[in-house]
Amino acid sequence: MTTATRGSPRAQRALAFLRRRIVSGEWPVNTRIPTEPELVELIGVGRGTVREAVRTLANLGMLETLVSRGTYVRSRFPVSSVLVDFIAEFDLGEIVGFRRALEVEAAQQAATHRSDADLAALRAALGADVPADVDYPRHVERGRLPGQFHHLLFEATGNRLMISLYGGVMAGLRTAIDRDEIIYGASAEVRRTDHTAILAAVEAGDPVQAAHAMTAHADRDLILPANRAVTAEAQVE
């Protein structure tokens, strides 16, 4: 069987199939897509064509293939490699601080600009959160980023620049998370409570309260290991 070239009808069909399901949200951010044999069956093309389509979207920052774990959706939109390389030049503490600032602003804008569809998606993501009786950091697969809720919150802003910046920041943090240079500071119970408070403020159209709720959450979400003790004390208080 011959392998389709990138511009061939089969290659274009495979790429369009994958991209359509990612952009539409049918395959949510940080979820695993069907396996290669399944994609071959679904699209009706060869393995080589599927691999090329996956590589193309991985180069765009939309997919990531993890050895022995499968391929995951990382962004609904292309992430600039130039932006990712630029962000990688900064210290992890600076990147985490920038992420915090972005998320607080995103919460404010989402409270102002969210649509009914955005709210429905956020509610669904909240409902799919890790159960409260599960240790969240252990539950999350190595190399995975925060779940759908954060990404959907940015999409609810309607601000394409903020969405792109967030994608670049999270792509830049991926390796650090995989190496435990950045860790999750919040338990599953605290994380769910935080998300519930953020969603309530966004639903109410209250940008001030949304920013307040996100500030509290961001301070104990992705953190440097050296800040673990401070974060734990804040959760107790």
Short mmCIF file of N, CA and C in Angstrom, two decimals, residues 16-183:
data_model
loop_
_atom_site.label_atom_id
_atom_site.label_comp_id
_atom_site.label_asym_id
_atom_site.label_seq_id
_atom_site.Cartn_x
_atom_site.Cartn_y
_atom_site.Cartn_z
N ALA A 16 -8.32 16.80 7.81
CA ALA A 16 -9.59 17.48 8.05
C ALA A 16 -10.43 16.74 9.09
N PHE A 17 -10.41 15.42 9.04
CA PHE A 17 -11.16 14.59 9.99
C PHE A 17 -10.69 14.87 11.42
N LEU A 18 -9.38 14.82 11.62
CA LEU A 18 -8.83 15.05 12.95
C LEU A 18 -9.07 16.47 13.43
N ARG A 19 -8.77 17.41 12.55
CA ARG A 19 -8.87 18.82 12.95
C ARG A 19 -10.32 19.20 13.27
N ARG A 20 -11.26 18.70 12.50
CA ARG A 20 -12.67 19.03 12.73
C ARG A 20 -13.12 18.58 14.11
N ARG A 21 -12.70 17.41 14.51
CA ARG A 21 -13.12 16.89 15.81
C ARG A 21 -12.43 17.58 16.97
N ILE A 22 -11.24 18.09 16.73
CA ILE A 22 -10.54 18.84 17.77
C ILE A 22 -11.14 20.24 17.92
N VAL A 23 -11.28 20.94 16.81
CA VAL A 23 -11.78 22.31 16.83
C VAL A 23 -13.21 22.37 17.36
N SER A 24 -14.02 21.39 17.00
CA SER A 24 -15.43 21.38 17.44
C SER A 24 -15.58 21.06 18.91
N GLY A 25 -14.53 20.50 19.51
CA GLY A 25 -14.62 20.10 20.91
C GLY A 25 -15.15 18.69 21.09
N GLU A 26 -15.42 18.00 19.98
CA GLU A 26 -15.87 16.61 20.08
C GLU A 26 -14.82 15.77 20.79
N TRP A 27 -13.55 16.08 20.53
CA TRP A 27 -12.45 15.50 21.28
C TRP A 27 -11.91 16.61 22.18
N PRO A 28 -12.29 16.65 23.44
CA PRO A 28 -11.92 17.75 24.33
C PRO A 28 -10.42 17.81 24.61
N VAL A 29 -9.97 18.98 25.01
CA VAL A 29 -8.57 19.19 25.38
C VAL A 29 -8.20 18.25 26.52
N ASN A 30 -7.01 17.67 26.42
CA ASN A 30 -6.45 16.75 27.41
C ASN A 30 -7.17 15.41 27.49
N THR A 31 -7.86 15.04 26.41
CA THR A 31 -8.40 13.69 26.32
C THR A 31 -7.67 12.94 25.21
N ARG A 32 -7.68 11.63 25.31
CA ARG A 32 -6.98 10.81 24.33
C ARG A 32 -7.85 10.57 23.10
N ILE A 33 -7.25 10.70 21.94
CA ILE A 33 -7.99 10.46 20.70
C ILE A 33 -7.99 8.96 20.40
N PRO A 34 -8.80 8.50 19.45
CA PRO A 34 -8.80 7.08 19.10
C PRO A 34 -7.40 6.59 18.70
N THR A 35 -7.17 5.31 18.86
CA THR A 35 -5.88 4.73 18.50
C THR A 35 -5.68 4.75 16.99
N GLU A 36 -4.45 4.50 16.58
CA GLU A 36 -4.14 4.51 15.15
C GLU A 36 -5.00 3.52 14.37
N PRO A 37 -5.13 2.25 14.81
CA PRO A 37 -6.00 1.32 14.07
C PRO A 37 -7.45 1.81 14.00
N GLU A 38 -7.92 2.43 15.08
CA GLU A 38 -9.29 2.95 15.08
C GLU A 38 -9.44 4.09 14.08
N LEU A 39 -8.42 4.96 14.00
CA LEU A 39 -8.48 6.07 13.05
C LEU A 39 -8.43 5.57 11.61
N VAL A 40 -7.63 4.55 11.38
CA VAL A 40 -7.57 3.95 10.04
C VAL A 40 -8.96 3.49 9.62
N GLU A 41 -9.66 2.86 10.55
CA GLU A 41 -11.01 2.36 10.27
C GLU A 41 -12.00 3.51 10.10
N LEU A 42 -11.90 4.52 10.97
CA LEU A 42 -12.84 5.63 10.93
C LEU A 42 -12.70 6.48 9.67
N ILE A 43 -11.45 6.74 9.27
CA ILE A 43 -11.20 7.64 8.15
C ILE A 43 -11.17 6.90 6.82
N GLY A 44 -10.77 5.63 6.86
CA GLY A 44 -10.68 4.86 5.63
C GLY A 44 -9.42 5.13 4.85
N VAL A 45 -8.31 5.37 5.57
CA VAL A 45 -7.01 5.59 4.92
C VAL A 45 -5.99 4.68 5.58
N GLY A 46 -4.77 4.67 5.05
CA GLY A 46 -3.72 3.82 5.59
C GLY A 46 -3.08 4.39 6.84
N ARG A 47 -2.29 3.55 7.52
CA ARG A 47 -1.60 3.96 8.75
C ARG A 47 -0.64 5.13 8.50
N GLY A 48 0.07 5.06 7.37
CA GLY A 48 1.01 6.13 7.08
C GLY A 48 0.33 7.48 6.95
N THR A 49 -0.84 7.49 6.35
CA THR A 49 -1.60 8.74 6.19
C THR A 49 -2.06 9.26 7.54
N VAL A 50 -2.52 8.36 8.40
CA VAL A 50 -2.95 8.76 9.75
C VAL A 50 -1.78 9.33 10.53
N ARG A 51 -0.63 8.67 10.46
CA ARG A 51 0.54 9.14 11.20
C ARG A 51 0.97 10.52 10.74
N GLU A 52 0.93 10.75 9.43
CA GLU A 52 1.31 12.06 8.90
C GLU A 52 0.36 13.14 9.38
N ALA A 53 -0.93 12.84 9.42
CA ALA A 53 -1.92 13.82 9.89
C ALA A 53 -1.70 14.13 11.36
N VAL A 54 -1.41 13.09 12.15
CA VAL A 54 -1.16 13.29 13.58
C VAL A 54 0.11 14.12 13.78
N ARG A 55 1.16 13.82 13.02
CA ARG A 55 2.40 14.59 13.13
C ARG A 55 2.18 16.05 12.77
N THR A 56 1.40 16.29 11.73
CA THR A 56 1.12 17.67 11.32
C THR A 56 0.45 18.45 12.44
N LEU A 57 -0.55 17.84 13.08
CA LEU A 57 -1.26 18.53 14.16
C LEU A 57 -0.41 18.62 15.42
N ALA A 58 0.49 17.66 15.61
CA ALA A 58 1.41 17.74 16.75
C ALA A 58 2.37 18.91 16.55
N ASN A 59 2.83 19.11 15.32
CA ASN A 59 3.71 20.24 15.03
C ASN A 59 3.01 21.58 15.23
N LEU A 60 1.69 21.56 15.13
CA LEU A 60 0.91 22.78 15.35
C LEU A 60 0.54 22.95 16.82
N GLY A 61 0.95 22.02 17.67
CA GLY A 61 0.66 22.11 19.09
C GLY A 61 -0.74 21.67 19.47
N MET A 62 -1.47 21.08 18.53
CA MET A 62 -2.85 20.67 18.81
C MET A 62 -2.92 19.25 19.38
N LEU A 63 -1.94 18.43 19.05
CA LEU A 63 -1.88 17.06 19.55
C LEU A 63 -0.52 16.80 20.18
N GLU A 64 -0.47 15.81 21.06
CA GLU A 64 0.81 15.35 21.62
C GLU A 64 0.74 13.84 21.75
N THR A 65 1.75 13.16 21.24
CA THR A 65 1.82 11.70 21.35
C THR A 65 2.77 11.33 22.47
N LEU A 66 2.27 10.55 23.42
CA LEU A 66 3.06 10.10 24.56
C LEU A 66 3.34 8.61 24.40
N VAL A 67 4.59 8.22 24.54
CA VAL A 67 4.99 6.83 24.34
C VAL A 67 4.22 5.91 25.29
N SER A 68 3.64 4.88 24.72
CA SER A 68 2.89 3.85 25.46
C SER A 68 1.59 4.36 26.08
N ARG A 69 1.23 5.62 25.82
CA ARG A 69 0.00 6.16 26.42
C ARG A 69 -1.00 6.67 25.40
N GLY A 70 -0.56 6.90 24.18
CA GLY A 70 -1.47 7.36 23.16
C GLY A 70 -1.27 8.81 22.79
N THR A 71 -2.19 9.35 22.01
CA THR A 71 -2.12 10.73 21.53
C THR A 71 -3.23 11.53 22.16
N TYR A 72 -2.87 12.72 22.68
CA TYR A 72 -3.81 13.56 23.41
C TYR A 72 -4.02 14.90 22.72
N VAL A 73 -5.23 15.43 22.86
CA VAL A 73 -5.52 16.78 22.38
C VAL A 73 -4.92 17.77 23.36
N ARG A 74 -4.16 18.75 22.85
CA ARG A 74 -3.54 19.74 23.72
C ARG A 74 -4.10 21.14 23.50
N SER A 75 -4.66 21.40 22.34
CA SER A 75 -5.24 22.72 22.06
C SER A 75 -6.22 22.58 20.91
N ARG A 76 -7.30 23.35 20.98
CA ARG A 76 -8.27 23.34 19.88
C ARG A 76 -7.78 24.16 18.70
N PHE A 77 -6.77 24.98 18.94
CA PHE A 77 -6.27 25.87 17.90
C PHE A 77 -4.75 25.73 17.79
N PRO A 78 -4.16 26.04 16.64
CA PRO A 78 -2.71 25.95 16.49
C PRO A 78 -1.99 26.84 17.50
N VAL A 79 -0.88 26.34 18.01
CA VAL A 79 -0.05 27.08 18.96
C VAL A 79 1.25 27.42 18.26
N SER A 80 1.61 28.69 18.25
CA SER A 80 2.81 29.14 17.55
C SER A 80 4.07 28.56 18.20
N SER A 81 4.89 27.88 17.41
CA SER A 81 6.14 27.34 17.93
C SER A 81 7.09 28.47 18.32
N VAL A 82 6.99 29.60 17.63
CA VAL A 82 7.81 30.77 17.98
C VAL A 82 7.45 31.25 19.37
N LEU A 83 6.14 31.30 19.67
CA LEU A 83 5.68 31.72 20.99
C LEU A 83 6.16 30.75 22.07
N VAL A 84 6.05 29.45 21.79
CA VAL A 84 6.48 28.44 22.76
C VAL A 84 7.97 28.57 23.04
N ASP A 85 8.77 28.74 21.99
CA ASP A 85 10.22 28.89 22.16
C ASP A 85 10.55 30.16 22.93
N PHE A 86 9.81 31.24 22.67
CA PHE A 86 10.03 32.50 23.37
C PHE A 86 9.74 32.35 24.86
N ILE A 87 8.63 31.73 25.19
CA ILE A 87 8.24 31.54 26.59
C ILE A 87 9.25 30.66 27.32
N ALA A 88 9.79 29.67 26.62
CA ALA A 88 10.73 28.73 27.23
C ALA A 88 12.03 29.41 27.67
N GLU A 89 12.29 30.61 27.20
CA GLU A 89 13.50 31.33 27.57
C GLU A 89 13.42 31.90 28.99
N PHE A 90 12.24 31.92 29.58
CA PHE A 90 12.06 32.53 30.90
C PHE A 90 12.12 31.48 32.00
N ASP A 91 12.38 31.95 33.23
CA ASP A 91 12.39 31.05 34.39
C ASP A 91 10.99 30.51 34.64
N LEU A 92 10.93 29.32 35.23
CA LEU A 92 9.63 28.69 35.50
C LEU A 92 8.76 29.56 36.40
N GLY A 93 9.38 30.20 37.38
CA GLY A 93 8.61 31.07 38.27
C GLY A 93 7.96 32.21 37.53
N GLU A 94 8.67 32.75 36.53
CA GLU A 94 8.11 33.83 35.73
C GLU A 94 6.96 33.34 34.87
N ILE A 95 7.10 32.14 34.32
CA ILE A 95 6.04 31.58 33.48
C ILE A 95 4.80 31.29 34.31
N VAL A 96 4.99 30.71 35.49
CA VAL A 96 3.85 30.43 36.37
C VAL A 96 3.15 31.72 36.77
N GLY A 97 3.94 32.76 37.05
CA GLY A 97 3.35 34.05 37.40
C GLY A 97 2.56 34.66 36.25
N PHE A 98 3.07 34.50 35.03
CA PHE A 98 2.36 35.02 33.86
C PHE A 98 1.08 34.24 33.64
N ARG A 99 1.14 32.92 33.84
CA ARG A 99 -0.08 32.11 33.71
C ARG A 99 -1.14 32.58 34.71
N ARG A 100 -0.72 32.85 35.92
CA ARG A 100 -1.66 33.32 36.94
C ARG A 100 -2.34 34.60 36.48
N ALA A 101 -1.56 35.55 35.98
CA ALA A 101 -2.12 36.82 35.52
C ALA A 101 -3.10 36.61 34.37
N LEU A 102 -2.74 35.73 33.44
CA LEU A 102 -3.63 35.42 32.32
C LEU A 102 -4.95 34.83 32.79
N GLU A 103 -4.87 33.91 33.75
CA GLU A 103 -6.08 33.22 34.20
C GLU A 103 -7.01 34.16 34.96
N VAL A 104 -6.45 35.07 35.73
CA VAL A 104 -7.29 36.04 36.44
C VAL A 104 -8.02 36.93 35.44
N GLU A 105 -7.30 37.40 34.44
CA GLU A 105 -7.93 38.23 33.41
C GLU A 105 -8.96 37.43 32.62
N ALA A 106 -8.65 36.17 32.34
CA ALA A 106 -9.59 35.33 31.60
C ALA A 106 -10.89 35.14 32.38
N ALA A 107 -10.78 34.96 33.67
CA ALA A 107 -11.98 34.79 34.50
C ALA A 107 -12.86 36.04 34.43
N GLN A 108 -12.23 37.21 34.49
CA GLN A 108 -12.99 38.46 34.39
C GLN A 108 -13.69 38.57 33.04
N GLN A 109 -12.95 38.33 31.97
CA GLN A 109 -13.53 38.47 30.64
C GLN A 109 -14.60 37.41 30.37
N ALA A 110 -14.39 36.20 30.90
CA ALA A 110 -15.39 35.15 30.71
C ALA A 110 -16.71 35.53 31.38
N ALA A 111 -16.62 36.16 32.55
CA ALA A 111 -17.83 36.57 33.26
C ALA A 111 -18.61 37.61 32.46
N THR A 112 -17.91 38.36 31.65
CA THR A 112 -18.54 39.42 30.86
C THR A 112 -19.02 38.94 29.49
N HIS A 113 -18.26 38.05 28.88
CA HIS A 113 -18.52 37.69 27.48
C HIS A 113 -19.06 36.29 27.26
N ARG A 114 -19.17 35.46 28.29
CA ARG A 114 -19.57 34.07 28.09
C ARG A 114 -20.96 33.96 27.47
N SER A 115 -21.12 32.92 26.66
CA SER A 115 -22.41 32.62 26.03
C SER A 115 -23.08 31.47 26.79
N ASP A 116 -24.32 31.17 26.43
CA ASP A 116 -25.00 30.03 27.04
C ASP A 116 -24.26 28.73 26.72
N ALA A 117 -23.74 28.65 25.50
CA ALA A 117 -22.99 27.46 25.11
C ALA A 117 -21.71 27.32 25.93
N ASP A 118 -21.04 28.45 26.20
CA ASP A 118 -19.84 28.43 27.03
C ASP A 118 -20.16 27.92 28.42
N LEU A 119 -21.25 28.42 29.00
CA LEU A 119 -21.65 28.00 30.34
C LEU A 119 -21.96 26.51 30.38
N ALA A 120 -22.64 26.03 29.36
CA ALA A 120 -22.97 24.61 29.30
C ALA A 120 -21.70 23.76 29.25
N ALA A 121 -20.72 24.21 28.47
CA ALA A 121 -19.47 23.47 28.36
C ALA A 121 -18.70 23.49 29.68
N LEU A 122 -18.70 24.63 30.36
CA LEU A 122 -18.01 24.74 31.64
C LEU A 122 -18.67 23.86 32.69
N ARG A 123 -20.00 23.83 32.69
CA ARG A 123 -20.71 22.96 33.65
C ARG A 123 -20.37 21.49 33.40
N ALA A 124 -20.33 21.12 32.12
CA ALA A 124 -20.00 19.73 31.78
C ALA A 124 -18.58 19.39 32.21
N ALA A 125 -17.65 20.33 32.02
CA ALA A 125 -16.26 20.09 32.42
C ALA A 125 -16.15 19.97 33.93
N LEU A 126 -16.91 20.79 34.65
CA LEU A 126 -16.90 20.71 36.11
C LEU A 126 -17.44 19.37 36.57
N GLY A 127 -18.47 18.89 35.89
CA GLY A 127 -19.04 17.60 36.24
C GLY A 127 -18.11 16.44 35.97
N ALA A 128 -17.16 16.66 35.05
CA ALA A 128 -16.20 15.61 34.70
C ALA A 128 -14.92 15.71 35.51
N ASP A 129 -14.88 16.63 36.49
CA ASP A 129 -13.70 16.77 37.34
C ASP A 129 -13.38 15.47 38.05
N VAL A 130 -12.13 15.35 38.49
CA VAL A 130 -11.71 14.17 39.24
C VAL A 130 -12.54 14.05 40.51
N PRO A 131 -13.06 12.86 40.84
CA PRO A 131 -13.85 12.69 42.05
C PRO A 131 -13.10 13.15 43.29
N ALA A 132 -13.83 13.65 44.27
CA ALA A 132 -13.21 14.23 45.46
C ALA A 132 -12.40 13.21 46.26
N ASP A 133 -12.68 11.91 46.11
CA ASP A 133 -11.97 10.91 46.89
C ASP A 133 -10.71 10.41 46.19
N VAL A 134 -10.34 11.07 45.09
CA VAL A 134 -9.14 10.68 44.34
C VAL A 134 -8.05 11.71 44.59
N ASP A 135 -6.82 11.22 44.84
CA ASP A 135 -5.69 12.11 45.03
C ASP A 135 -5.33 12.71 43.67
N TYR A 136 -5.64 13.97 43.44
CA TYR A 136 -5.55 14.56 42.11
C TYR A 136 -4.17 14.45 41.47
N PRO A 137 -3.08 14.86 42.17
CA PRO A 137 -1.78 14.78 41.51
C PRO A 137 -1.43 13.36 41.07
N ARG A 138 -1.82 12.34 41.84
CA ARG A 138 -1.50 10.98 41.46
C ARG A 138 -2.40 10.50 40.32
N HIS A 139 -3.61 11.05 40.27
CA HIS A 139 -4.58 10.63 39.26
C HIS A 139 -4.19 11.14 37.88
N VAL A 140 -3.60 12.32 37.83
CA VAL A 140 -3.25 12.94 36.55
C VAL A 140 -2.06 12.22 35.93
N GLU A 141 -2.17 11.87 34.67
CA GLU A 141 -1.07 11.19 33.98
C GLU A 141 0.11 12.14 33.83
N ARG A 142 1.30 11.57 33.94
CA ARG A 142 2.50 12.40 33.78
C ARG A 142 2.49 13.04 32.40
N GLY A 143 2.80 14.31 32.37
CA GLY A 143 2.84 15.03 31.11
C GLY A 143 1.53 15.67 30.75
N ARG A 144 0.46 15.41 31.52
CA ARG A 144 -0.82 16.01 31.20
C ARG A 144 -0.92 17.38 31.84
N LEU A 145 -1.70 18.23 31.23
CA LEU A 145 -1.90 19.58 31.71
C LEU A 145 -3.25 19.69 32.39
N PRO A 146 -3.53 20.83 33.05
CA PRO A 146 -4.85 21.01 33.67
C PRO A 146 -5.96 20.70 32.68
N GLY A 147 -7.07 20.23 33.18
CA GLY A 147 -8.14 19.72 32.33
C GLY A 147 -8.90 20.75 31.53
N GLN A 148 -10.06 20.33 31.06
CA GLN A 148 -10.84 21.12 30.13
C GLN A 148 -11.31 22.45 30.71
N PHE A 149 -11.57 22.49 32.00
CA PHE A 149 -12.18 23.67 32.60
C PHE A 149 -11.40 24.94 32.29
N HIS A 150 -10.09 24.90 32.48
CA HIS A 150 -9.26 26.08 32.25
C HIS A 150 -9.30 26.50 30.78
N HIS A 151 -9.17 25.55 29.89
CA HIS A 151 -9.19 25.87 28.46
C HIS A 151 -10.54 26.45 28.04
N LEU A 152 -11.61 25.87 28.55
CA LEU A 152 -12.95 26.35 28.21
C LEU A 152 -13.19 27.75 28.76
N LEU A 153 -12.60 28.03 29.91
CA LEU A 153 -12.74 29.37 30.48
C LEU A 153 -12.11 30.40 29.55
N PHE A 154 -10.95 30.09 29.01
CA PHE A 154 -10.30 31.01 28.07
C PHE A 154 -11.13 31.16 26.80
N GLU A 155 -11.69 30.07 26.32
CA GLU A 155 -12.52 30.16 25.12
C GLU A 155 -13.76 31.00 25.37
N ALA A 156 -14.25 31.00 26.60
CA ALA A 156 -15.43 31.80 26.94
C ALA A 156 -15.15 33.29 26.90
N THR A 157 -13.87 33.68 26.90
CA THR A 157 -13.54 35.11 26.81
C THR A 157 -13.80 35.65 25.41
N GLY A 158 -13.71 34.77 24.41
CA GLY A 158 -13.83 35.23 23.03
C GLY A 158 -12.61 35.99 22.55
N ASN A 159 -11.54 36.00 23.37
CA ASN A 159 -10.33 36.75 23.07
C ASN A 159 -9.29 35.80 22.47
N ARG A 160 -9.12 35.85 21.16
CA ARG A 160 -8.23 34.91 20.48
C ARG A 160 -6.78 35.06 20.91
N LEU A 161 -6.36 36.29 21.21
CA LEU A 161 -4.98 36.50 21.63
C LEU A 161 -4.73 35.82 22.98
N MET A 162 -5.66 35.96 23.90
CA MET A 162 -5.50 35.32 25.21
C MET A 162 -5.50 33.80 25.08
N ILE A 163 -6.35 33.28 24.21
CA ILE A 163 -6.41 31.84 24.00
C ILE A 163 -5.07 31.34 23.46
N SER A 164 -4.49 32.07 22.51
CA SER A 164 -3.20 31.69 21.93
C SER A 164 -2.08 31.78 22.96
N LEU A 165 -2.08 32.85 23.75
CA LEU A 165 -1.05 33.01 24.77
C LEU A 165 -1.12 31.89 25.80
N TYR A 166 -2.33 31.53 26.20
CA TYR A 166 -2.49 30.47 27.18
C TYR A 166 -2.00 29.13 26.61
N GLY A 167 -2.32 28.88 25.35
CA GLY A 167 -1.83 27.66 24.72
C GLY A 167 -0.31 27.61 24.70
N GLY A 168 0.32 28.74 24.42
CA GLY A 168 1.77 28.80 24.41
C GLY A 168 2.37 28.59 25.78
N VAL A 169 1.76 29.19 26.79
CA VAL A 169 2.24 29.05 28.17
C VAL A 169 2.17 27.59 28.61
N MET A 170 1.03 26.95 28.36
CA MET A 170 0.86 25.58 28.81
C MET A 170 1.75 24.62 28.04
N ALA A 171 1.98 24.90 26.76
CA ALA A 171 2.91 24.08 26.00
C ALA A 171 4.32 24.24 26.56
N GLY A 172 4.65 25.46 26.98
CA GLY A 172 5.95 25.73 27.56
C GLY A 172 6.16 25.07 28.91
N LEU A 173 5.08 24.85 29.65
CA LEU A 173 5.17 24.23 30.98
C LEU A 173 5.11 22.71 30.94
N ARG A 174 4.78 22.15 29.79
CA ARG A 174 4.51 20.71 29.72
C ARG A 174 5.69 19.87 30.21
N THR A 175 6.89 20.18 29.73
CA THR A 175 8.06 19.41 30.13
C THR A 175 8.34 19.56 31.62
N ALA A 176 8.17 20.77 32.14
CA ALA A 176 8.40 21.02 33.56
C ALA A 176 7.43 20.22 34.42
N ILE A 177 6.19 20.10 33.97
CA ILE A 177 5.19 19.31 34.71
C ILE A 177 5.58 17.84 34.68
N ASP A 178 6.03 17.38 33.54
CA ASP A 178 6.40 15.97 33.39
C ASP A 178 7.59 15.63 34.28
N ARG A 179 8.46 16.61 34.53
CA ARG A 179 9.66 16.39 35.35
C ARG A 179 9.43 16.72 36.83
N ASP A 180 8.20 17.07 37.17
CA ASP A 180 7.85 17.47 38.54
C ASP A 180 8.57 18.74 38.98
N GLU A 181 8.98 19.55 38.01
CA GLU A 181 9.55 20.86 38.34
C GLU A 181 8.43 21.85 38.62
N ILE A 182 7.24 21.54 38.13
CA ILE A 182 6.01 22.25 38.46
C ILE A 182 5.04 21.18 38.95
N ILE A 183 4.38 21.45 40.08
CA ILE A 183 3.50 20.44 40.66
C ILE A 183 2.11 21.02 40.91
#
